[in-house]
Amino acid sequence: MIQKEFKVSYTEYASIEELGPEDRELAGAAIEAMTGAYAPYSHFHVGAAVRMSNGQIVRGANQENAAFPSGLCAERTAMFAAGAKYPDKAMRSIAIVGGVFGRMTAEPATPCGACRQVMAQYQTKAGAPVSVIMIGAKRIWKFDKVDDILPLIFDSI
Ligand code: THU
């Protein structure tokens, strides 16, 4: 028997101002995107912004539905919109932020498992790491690749 372990390193920033210019712009876009949330049930407004290899930013926000499973998270709304708009471009990074009635959470917004799986596939499609930026009012976390937040990624059968 061999005991094994995963080690993940990531960067914590004290504020958006500490981020590099591109990530700061992406974080700002995610925060703006929160206004597009349609969350009459949870009132939790989530914004996401995806940067593509051509530099373009595509935004998304969570969209809820009376038939609960028919709704969609902000991250997948943004990623699917980006994939549909720029099918020949690679996804480079994604920023996420959330908060009740749009008031940003103190801790960074962490994406759900289904969104991580979708991130993983766009990373495979890109053939290069996709960074994930999780934004909170008190701190911001940056992971350099999806593998860091989804170990043992399911890729294909
Ligand atoms: N939500 C997201 O948009 N992204 C996440 O990563 C977690 C949850 C949304 C789904 C639902 O509209 C609301 O937040 C409450 O779960």
PDB file of N, CA and C and ligand atoms in Angstrom, residues 42 44 46 62 64 73-75 110-112, ligand 1:
ATOM      1  N   SER A  42     -33.066  32.089  -5.211  1.00  0.00           N
ATOM      2  CA  SER A  42     -31.980  32.103  -4.220  1.00  0.00           C
ATOM      3  C   SER A  42     -31.559  33.527  -3.848  1.00  0.00           C
ATOM      4  N   PHE A  44     -29.182  34.862  -4.899  1.00  0.00           N
ATOM      5  CA  PHE A  44     -27.715  34.848  -4.918  1.00  0.00           C
ATOM      6  C   PHE A  44     -27.278  35.189  -6.345  1.00  0.00           C
ATOM      7  N   VAL A  46     -24.637  35.731  -9.177  1.00  0.00           N
ATOM      8  CA  VAL A  46     -23.279  35.301  -9.522  1.00  0.00           C
ATOM      9  C   VAL A  46     -22.908  35.880 -10.888  1.00  0.00           C
ATOM     10  N   ASN A  62     -25.898  33.909 -13.418  1.00  0.00           N
ATOM     11  CA  ASN A  62     -26.787  32.766 -13.183  1.00  0.00           C
ATOM     12  C   ASN A  62     -28.224  33.080 -13.588  1.00  0.00           C
ATOM     13  N   GLU A  64     -31.986  31.483 -13.129  1.00  0.00           N
ATOM     14  CA  GLU A  64     -32.784  30.475 -12.421  1.00  0.00           C
ATOM     15  C   GLU A  64     -34.113  30.245 -13.126  1.00  0.00           C
ATOM     16  N   CYS A  73     -25.815  27.987 -13.830  1.00  0.00           N
ATOM     17  CA  CYS A  73     -24.838  28.806 -13.111  1.00  0.00           C
ATOM     18  C   CYS A  73     -24.233  29.873 -14.036  1.00  0.00           C
ATOM     19  N   ALA A  74     -23.699  30.894 -13.405  1.00  0.00           N
ATOM     20  CA  ALA A  74     -23.052  31.984 -14.142  1.00  0.00           C
ATOM     21  C   ALA A  74     -21.866  31.481 -14.980  1.00  0.00           C
ATOM     22  N   GLU A  75     -21.087  30.584 -14.393  1.00  0.00           N
ATOM     23  CA  GLU A  75     -19.873  30.119 -15.074  1.00  0.00           C
ATOM     24  C   GLU A  75     -20.201  29.410 -16.376  1.00  0.00           C
ATOM     25  N   THR A 110     -16.632  30.103  -4.951  1.00  0.00           N
ATOM     26  CA  THR A 110     -16.054  28.845  -5.448  1.00  0.00           C
ATOM     27  C   THR A 110     -17.055  28.143  -6.368  1.00  0.00           C
ATOM     28  N   PRO A 111     -16.624  27.780  -7.557  1.00  0.00           N
ATOM     29  CA  PRO A 111     -17.555  27.192  -8.530  1.00  0.00           C
ATOM     30  C   PRO A 111     -18.014  25.781  -8.156  1.00  0.00           C
ATOM     31  N   CYS A 112     -19.222  25.445  -8.584  1.00  0.00           N
ATOM     32  CA  CYS A 112     -19.763  24.107  -8.299  1.00  0.00           C
ATOM     33  C   CYS A 112     -19.039  23.048  -9.135  1.00  0.00           C
TER      34      CYS A 112
HETATM   35  N1  THU B   1     -24.476  29.459  -8.721  1.00  0.00           N
HETATM   36  C1  THU B   1     -23.660  29.886  -9.709  1.00  0.00           C
HETATM   37  O1  THU B   1     -24.087  30.630 -10.603  1.00  0.00           O
HETATM   38  N2  THU B   1     -22.375  29.473  -9.700  1.00  0.00           N
HETATM   39  C2  THU B   1     -21.823  28.673  -8.747  1.00  0.00           C
HETATM   40  O2  THU B   1     -20.670  28.323  -8.841  1.00  0.00           O
HETATM   41  C3  THU B   1     -22.630  28.232  -7.615  1.00  0.00           C
HETATM   42  C4  THU B   1     -24.059  28.579  -7.650  1.00  0.00           C
HETATM   43  C5  THU B   1     -25.859  29.912  -8.719  1.00  0.00           C
HETATM   44  C6  THU B   1     -26.866  28.835  -8.991  1.00  0.00           C
HETATM   45  C7  THU B   1     -28.096  29.413  -8.344  1.00  0.00           C
HETATM   46  O3  THU B   1     -28.719  30.282  -9.258  1.00  0.00           O
HETATM   47  C8  THU B   1     -27.551  30.232  -7.191  1.00  0.00           C
HETATM   48  O4  THU B   1     -26.189  30.437  -7.466  1.00  0.00           O
HETATM   49  C9  THU B   1     -27.713  29.580  -5.835  1.00  0.00           C
HETATM   50  O5  THU B   1     -27.166  28.323  -5.817  1.00  0.00           O
END
